[in-house]
Coordinates of C-alpha atoms in Angstrom, one line a residue:
M1 CA 73.6 289.2 -26.2
S2 CA 71.4 291.5 -28.4
Y3 CA 67.8 290.5 -28.8
V4 CA 65.6 291.0 -31.8
S5 CA 62.8 292.2 -29.6
E6 CA 65.0 295.1 -28.3
S7 CA 66.0 296.4 -31.8
F8 CA 63.3 298.4 -33.6
W9 CA 64.7 297.8 -37.1
H10 CA 65.6 294.1 -36.6
D11 CA 62.2 293.5 -35.0
A12 CA 60.4 295.2 -37.9
V13 CA 62.4 293.2 -40.5
N14 CA 61.8 290.0 -38.7
K15 CA 58.1 290.5 -38.4
A16 CA 57.7 291.6 -42.1
T17 CA 59.7 288.7 -43.5
T18 CA 57.9 286.2 -41.3
D19 CA 54.6 287.6 -42.6
L20 CA 55.9 287.3 -46.1
F21 CA 57.0 283.7 -45.5
T22 CA 53.6 282.8 -44.1
F23 CA 51.9 284.2 -47.1
G24 CA 54.3 282.6 -49.5
Y25 CA 54.1 279.2 -47.9
K26 CA 50.3 279.2 -47.8
Y27 CA 49.7 280.3 -51.3
I28 CA 52.8 279.3 -53.3
I29 CA 55.0 276.7 -51.6
K30 CA 52.5 274.5 -49.9
P31 CA 50.1 274.0 -52.9
N32 CA 52.8 273.9 -55.6
F33 CA 55.8 272.2 -54.0
V34 CA 54.6 270.3 -50.9
F35 CA 50.9 269.2 -51.1
N36 CA 51.1 268.5 -54.9
V37 CA 53.0 265.3 -54.2
P38 CA 52.3 262.3 -51.9
P39 CA 53.5 263.1 -48.3
D40 CA 56.2 260.5 -48.4
E41 CA 57.8 262.2 -51.4
A42 CA 57.3 265.6 -49.8
H43 CA 59.2 264.4 -46.7
D44 CA 62.1 263.1 -48.9
R45 CA 62.2 266.5 -50.7
M46 CA 62.4 268.3 -47.4
I47 CA 65.3 266.2 -46.2
T48 CA 67.1 266.7 -49.5
F49 CA 66.6 270.4 -49.3
C50 CA 68.1 270.5 -45.8
Q51 CA 71.1 268.5 -47.0
L52 CA 71.7 270.8 -50.0
T53 CA 71.4 274.1 -48.2
K54 CA 73.0 273.5 -44.8
N55 CA 76.5 274.4 -46.1
I56 CA 75.5 277.5 -48.0
A57 CA 76.6 280.1 -45.4
P58 CA 75.0 283.2 -46.9
L59 CA 71.7 281.4 -47.1
M60 CA 71.9 280.3 -43.4
W61 CA 72.9 283.9 -42.4
L62 CA 69.8 285.2 -44.3
E63 CA 67.6 282.6 -42.6
R64 CA 68.9 283.6 -39.2
Q65 CA 68.5 287.3 -39.8
M66 CA 64.9 287.0 -41.2
L67 CA 63.5 284.2 -38.9
N68 CA 65.3 283.9 -35.7
Y69 CA 63.2 286.0 -33.3
T70 CA 64.8 286.3 -29.8
D71 CA 63.5 287.8 -26.6
P72 CA 64.8 287.3 -23.0
V73 CA 61.3 286.5 -21.8
L74 CA 61.5 283.2 -23.7
E75 CA 64.8 282.0 -22.1
T76 CA 64.5 279.2 -19.7
T77 CA 66.5 276.5 -17.8
V78 CA 64.9 273.0 -17.6
M79 CA 66.6 270.0 -16.0
G80 CA 69.8 272.0 -15.8
V81 CA 69.8 272.7 -19.5
D82 CA 69.7 276.3 -20.8
F83 CA 67.3 277.0 -23.7
V84 CA 67.0 280.3 -25.7
N85 CA 63.3 279.5 -26.0
P86 CA 61.1 276.6 -25.0
F87 CA 60.2 275.4 -28.5
G88 CA 61.6 272.2 -30.0
L89 CA 61.1 269.8 -32.9
S90 CA 59.7 266.5 -31.6
A91 CA 61.2 263.2 -32.5
G92 CA 59.8 261.5 -35.6
L93 CA 60.6 263.9 -38.4
D94 CA 64.4 264.2 -38.4
K95 CA 65.2 260.5 -37.8
N96 CA 68.7 260.6 -39.1
C97 CA 69.8 264.0 -37.9
E98 CA 69.8 265.9 -41.2
M99 CA 68.0 269.1 -40.2
P100 CA 69.9 270.7 -37.2
V101 CA 71.7 273.4 -39.2
L102 CA 68.5 274.8 -40.7
L103 CA 66.5 274.5 -37.4
D104 CA 69.3 276.2 -35.5
N105 CA 69.4 279.1 -37.8
A106 CA 65.6 279.4 -37.9
G107 CA 65.7 279.8 -34.1
F108 CA 64.5 276.5 -32.6
G109 CA 65.3 276.2 -28.9
F110 CA 66.1 272.5 -29.3
E111 CA 65.6 269.5 -31.5
T112 CA 65.0 265.9 -30.7
V113 CA 66.5 263.7 -33.4
G114 CA 65.4 260.1 -34.0
S115 CA 63.9 258.0 -32.7
T116 CA 66.9 255.9 -33.4
T117 CA 67.6 252.3 -32.7
S118 CA 70.7 250.1 -32.0
R119 CA 70.5 248.5 -35.4
V120 CA 69.8 249.9 -38.8
C121 CA 66.0 249.8 -39.1
P122 CA 64.1 249.7 -42.4
G123 CA 60.7 250.6 -40.8
N124 CA 57.3 249.6 -42.1
A125 CA 56.2 249.3 -45.7
K126 CA 55.3 252.6 -47.3
P127 CA 53.3 254.7 -47.4
W128 CA 54.5 256.1 -44.1
F129 CA 52.3 259.2 -44.1
H130 CA 48.7 260.2 -45.0
R131 CA 47.5 263.8 -44.8
L132 CA 44.4 264.8 -42.9
P133 CA 44.2 268.5 -43.5
E134 CA 40.7 268.8 -42.2
Y135 CA 42.0 267.7 -38.8
D136 CA 45.4 269.5 -39.0
S137 CA 46.9 266.0 -38.7
M138 CA 49.1 263.3 -40.3
M139 CA 48.6 259.6 -40.1
V140 CA 52.1 258.3 -39.2
H141 CA 53.2 254.7 -39.7
V142 CA 57.0 254.9 -40.1
G143 CA 57.9 252.1 -37.7
L144 CA 61.2 253.7 -36.5
A145 CA 63.0 253.7 -39.9
N146 CA 66.5 255.0 -39.3
I147 CA 70.2 254.4 -40.1
G148 CA 71.2 253.2 -36.6
S149 CA 72.0 254.9 -33.4
D150 CA 75.8 254.6 -33.9
T151 CA 75.6 257.0 -36.9
V152 CA 72.7 259.1 -35.7
I153 CA 74.2 259.8 -32.3
E154 CA 77.6 260.7 -33.9
R155 CA 75.8 263.2 -36.1
A156 CA 73.8 264.5 -33.2
E157 CA 77.0 265.1 -31.2
Q158 CA 78.6 267.0 -34.0
A159 CA 75.4 269.1 -34.5
W160 CA 75.2 269.9 -30.8
T161 CA 78.9 270.9 -30.7
K162 CA 78.5 273.2 -33.7
A163 CA 75.1 274.7 -33.0
R164 CA 74.9 278.4 -32.4
S165 CA 72.2 278.3 -29.7
M166 CA 70.0 275.2 -30.2
Q167 CA 70.2 272.2 -27.8
I168 CA 70.1 268.7 -29.3
S169 CA 68.4 265.7 -27.8
V170 CA 68.4 262.2 -29.1
S171 CA 65.4 259.8 -28.8
I172 CA 66.3 256.1 -28.6
A173 CA 63.9 253.3 -29.2
R174 CA 63.8 249.5 -29.7
T175 CA 64.8 248.2 -33.1
N176 CA 61.8 247.2 -35.2
D177 CA 63.0 244.4 -37.4
S178 CA 63.1 240.6 -37.8
L179 CA 65.7 240.2 -35.0
T180 CA 63.3 241.6 -32.4
G181 CA 63.1 239.1 -29.6
D182 CA 62.0 238.8 -25.9
L183 CA 62.0 241.4 -23.2
A184 CA 65.6 240.9 -22.4
E185 CA 66.6 241.4 -26.0
G186 CA 64.6 244.7 -26.0
I187 CA 66.3 245.9 -22.8
E188 CA 69.7 245.3 -24.2
D189 CA 68.7 247.1 -27.4
Y190 CA 67.9 250.2 -25.5
C191 CA 71.1 249.8 -23.4
V192 CA 73.2 249.7 -26.6
S193 CA 71.9 253.0 -27.8
M194 CA 72.0 254.6 -24.3
R195 CA 75.7 253.7 -24.0
R196 CA 76.3 255.3 -27.3
A197 CA 74.4 258.5 -26.3
A198 CA 75.9 259.0 -22.9
G199 CA 77.4 262.5 -22.6
R200 CA 77.1 263.2 -26.3
T201 CA 73.9 265.4 -26.4
A202 CA 72.1 267.9 -24.2
M203 CA 69.4 265.4 -23.4
V204 CA 68.3 261.8 -24.2
E205 CA 64.7 260.7 -24.6
V206 CA 63.7 257.0 -24.1
N207 CA 60.8 256.3 -26.4
V208 CA 58.8 253.4 -24.9
S209 CA 55.6 254.2 -26.7
C210 CA 56.0 253.8 -30.5
P211 CA 52.7 252.3 -31.6
N212 CA 53.8 251.1 -35.1
T213 CA 56.2 248.2 -34.4
K214 CA 56.2 244.4 -34.4
A215 CA 56.9 244.2 -30.7
G216 CA 54.2 246.6 -29.7
E217 CA 54.7 248.5 -26.5
P218 CA 55.8 245.9 -23.9
F219 CA 57.5 248.4 -21.6
T220 CA 54.3 250.2 -21.0
A221 CA 52.3 247.0 -20.7
S222 CA 53.2 246.5 -17.1
P223 CA 55.1 248.5 -14.3
D224 CA 57.4 245.5 -13.8
N225 CA 58.6 245.5 -17.5
L226 CA 59.3 249.3 -17.3
D227 CA 61.1 248.8 -14.0
Q228 CA 63.3 246.1 -15.5
L229 CA 64.2 248.4 -18.4
F230 CA 65.1 251.4 -16.3
A231 CA 67.0 249.3 -13.7
A232 CA 69.3 248.3 -16.6
L233 CA 69.5 251.9 -18.0
D234 CA 70.3 253.2 -14.5
Q235 CA 73.6 251.2 -14.7
I236 CA 74.7 253.4 -17.6
D237 CA 76.5 256.5 -16.4
R238 CA 75.3 259.5 -18.3
P239 CA 75.6 263.2 -17.4
Q240 CA 72.7 264.5 -19.5
P241 CA 69.1 264.4 -18.3
T242 CA 66.7 261.7 -19.4
L243 CA 63.2 262.0 -20.6
V244 CA 60.7 259.3 -21.2
K245 CA 58.2 259.5 -24.1
L246 CA 54.8 258.3 -22.9
P247 CA 51.7 256.9 -24.6
L248 CA 48.7 259.2 -25.0
N249 CA 45.9 256.7 -24.6
K250 CA 46.6 254.9 -21.3
P251 CA 43.9 255.0 -18.6
W252 CA 45.2 257.3 -15.8
A253 CA 45.4 254.5 -13.2
E254 CA 47.6 252.4 -15.5
L255 CA 49.8 255.4 -16.5
K256 CA 50.2 256.5 -12.9
D257 CA 51.6 253.0 -12.1
L258 CA 54.2 253.6 -14.8
L259 CA 55.0 257.1 -13.5
D260 CA 55.5 255.8 -10.0
V261 CA 58.1 253.4 -11.4
L262 CA 59.8 256.2 -13.3
A263 CA 59.9 258.4 -10.2
E264 CA 62.2 255.8 -8.6
H265 CA 64.7 255.8 -11.4
N266 CA 67.2 258.1 -13.1
V267 CA 64.6 260.0 -15.1
Q268 CA 64.3 263.8 -15.0
G269 CA 61.6 264.5 -17.6
L270 CA 58.6 263.3 -19.5
S271 CA 57.6 263.8 -23.1
I272 CA 53.8 264.0 -23.2
A273 CA 52.8 262.4 -25.4
N274 CA 53.0 260.1 -28.4
L275 CA 50.6 259.7 -31.3
Q276 CA 46.8 259.6 -30.9
K277 CA 45.4 256.1 -31.5
D278 CA 41.8 256.9 -30.9
R279 CA 40.0 257.6 -34.1
T280 CA 36.5 258.1 -32.6
G281 CA 34.5 260.7 -34.5
L282 CA 37.1 261.1 -37.2
A283 CA 36.5 260.1 -40.9
I284 CA 39.6 258.1 -41.7
P285 CA 39.9 255.3 -44.2
H286 CA 40.1 251.9 -42.3
D287 CA 43.1 250.7 -44.3
W288 CA 45.3 253.7 -43.2
E289 CA 47.6 252.3 -40.5
G290 CA 49.3 254.3 -37.8
G291 CA 48.8 257.0 -35.2
L292 CA 47.5 260.5 -35.5
S293 CA 49.7 263.6 -35.1
G294 CA 48.7 267.2 -34.6
G295 CA 45.1 268.4 -34.0
P296 CA 43.6 265.1 -32.6
T297 CA 46.3 265.0 -29.9
Y298 CA 45.8 268.5 -28.5
R299 CA 43.1 268.2 -25.8
A300 CA 44.2 264.8 -24.6
S301 CA 47.8 266.0 -24.4
N302 CA 47.0 269.1 -22.4
A303 CA 44.7 267.1 -20.0
L304 CA 47.5 264.6 -19.4
I305 CA 50.1 267.3 -18.8
S306 CA 47.9 268.9 -16.2
Q307 CA 47.2 265.6 -14.5
V308 CA 50.9 264.7 -14.3
R309 CA 51.8 268.2 -13.0
R310 CA 49.1 268.1 -10.3
E311 CA 50.0 264.6 -9.2
Y312 CA 53.8 264.8 -9.3
G313 CA 54.6 268.5 -8.9
D314 CA 58.2 269.3 -9.8
R315 CA 59.4 265.7 -9.8
F316 CA 59.4 265.6 -13.6
A317 CA 60.1 268.3 -16.1
I318 CA 57.4 268.1 -18.9
A319 CA 58.0 268.5 -22.6
G320 CA 54.5 269.0 -24.0
I321 CA 53.8 267.5 -27.4
G322 CA 50.7 267.6 -29.6
G323 CA 48.6 269.9 -31.7
V324 CA 50.5 273.2 -31.3
F325 CA 49.8 275.4 -34.3
T326 CA 49.3 278.9 -32.7
P327 CA 51.0 280.9 -29.9
E328 CA 47.8 280.6 -27.9
Q329 CA 47.9 276.8 -28.1
A330 CA 51.6 276.8 -27.0
Y331 CA 50.7 279.1 -24.1
A332 CA 47.9 276.9 -23.0
K333 CA 50.2 273.9 -22.9
I334 CA 52.7 275.8 -20.8
R335 CA 50.0 277.1 -18.4
A336 CA 48.8 273.4 -18.2
G337 CA 52.2 272.5 -16.8
A338 CA 54.6 272.0 -19.7
D339 CA 58.2 273.4 -19.3
L340 CA 59.0 272.9 -23.0
V341 CA 56.8 272.7 -26.1
M342 CA 57.4 270.4 -29.0
F343 CA 55.8 270.1 -32.4
I344 CA 56.0 268.7 -36.0
S345 CA 52.7 269.0 -37.8
A346 CA 52.7 272.8 -37.8
L347 CA 55.8 272.8 -40.0
M348 CA 53.9 270.9 -42.7
Y349 CA 50.6 272.7 -42.5
R350 CA 51.9 276.3 -41.6
G351 CA 55.5 276.4 -42.9
P352 CA 59.0 276.6 -41.4
Q353 CA 58.4 280.2 -40.3
Q354 CA 55.9 279.0 -37.8
I355 CA 58.7 278.7 -35.2
T356 CA 59.0 282.5 -35.4
V357 CA 55.2 283.0 -35.2
L358 CA 55.1 280.9 -32.1
K359 CA 58.0 282.6 -30.4
R360 CA 56.8 286.1 -31.1
G361 CA 53.3 285.4 -30.1
L362 CA 54.2 283.6 -26.9
A363 CA 56.5 286.5 -25.9
E364 CA 53.6 288.9 -26.4
L365 CA 51.2 286.7 -24.3
L366 CA 53.7 286.3 -21.5
K367 CA 54.3 290.1 -21.3
R368 CA 50.5 290.8 -21.5
D369 CA 50.0 288.7 -18.4
G370 CA 52.9 290.1 -16.5
F371 CA 55.4 287.2 -16.7
E372 CA 59.1 288.2 -16.8
H373 CA 60.2 284.7 -17.9
V374 CA 58.3 281.7 -19.5
S375 CA 59.1 279.5 -16.5
E376 CA 56.8 281.7 -14.4
A377 CA 53.8 280.7 -16.5
V378 CA 54.4 276.9 -16.2
G379 CA 51.3 275.4 -14.5
A380 CA 49.6 278.8 -14.1
D381 CA 46.2 277.4 -14.7
L382 CA 46.4 274.6 -12.2

């Protein structure tokens, strides 16, 4: 394999076009085509753009040549899965698996589609999003809207099969609708989606921490509830590794009880963590419902990653989520103990070329500090 970092001309073109994209997004695209409409409409436009352009082969080739920065220092193997780089799109944006072609050609290491549910789910009443640019954040109140895991997982399998280098994970959650019932119903809901997902993606994520649903978060309310869920999921034969998406705002003693349960089950990794619920010190309208993405999650996420890594060592791989906008922030999350790094908000506030900025910058930081591979830096600050 040839690497962009090892080709003088390709590297120069990649850097120049990335800088041009960064300028263009900040001064032209963002103010005139993204932030000039409500965020729900901007989200729909983005999905439509992905649908319209994914089959235009020359455009995808151009995207790949201009944005896909590659460097061997970024390659890593986590939970037995090979990644060309540790950066992934977190679940919550591409709920119906409509973006993989563009993300693959842009150079993402992986994408988590969903979260998706056993039944078609309409989600909460709109608006689903509110912008908080002063905090590099979005208020998110989608409520797991998606077209159902039967269709989403079929799309994810096709995307994974056809991807050039990007791994695909699918996040499954409990359906948020009028049929939501007791704990047993919720367990079976997860099991339906897990049976559908078994063997069809590189990874599967179990989201037990969505804060915007009718049922709340019963499977993080007690260790016994979580144990019942994973006892059922353990009965489903699946070759791919399983991650669990955790809440951000649990007191450590309560979260540790949950982690002790997960350590006894067929769970290889943790996604740390979901949306920030604490609005302390933030000027946010009271009638805006939902959880906070981006900036307000960063410090709490890093602290939780470090705590889990110190307490559990290598028992769990960690996908670090929250507030990554710069290479330095990604590097800090890795040095805190994250094997992989996931983000969403940076795409909205910085632009799609930010994946290239993050990869190039992280490679430079790793080489500066004498690391030959990104895995060597995991937990370096502990």
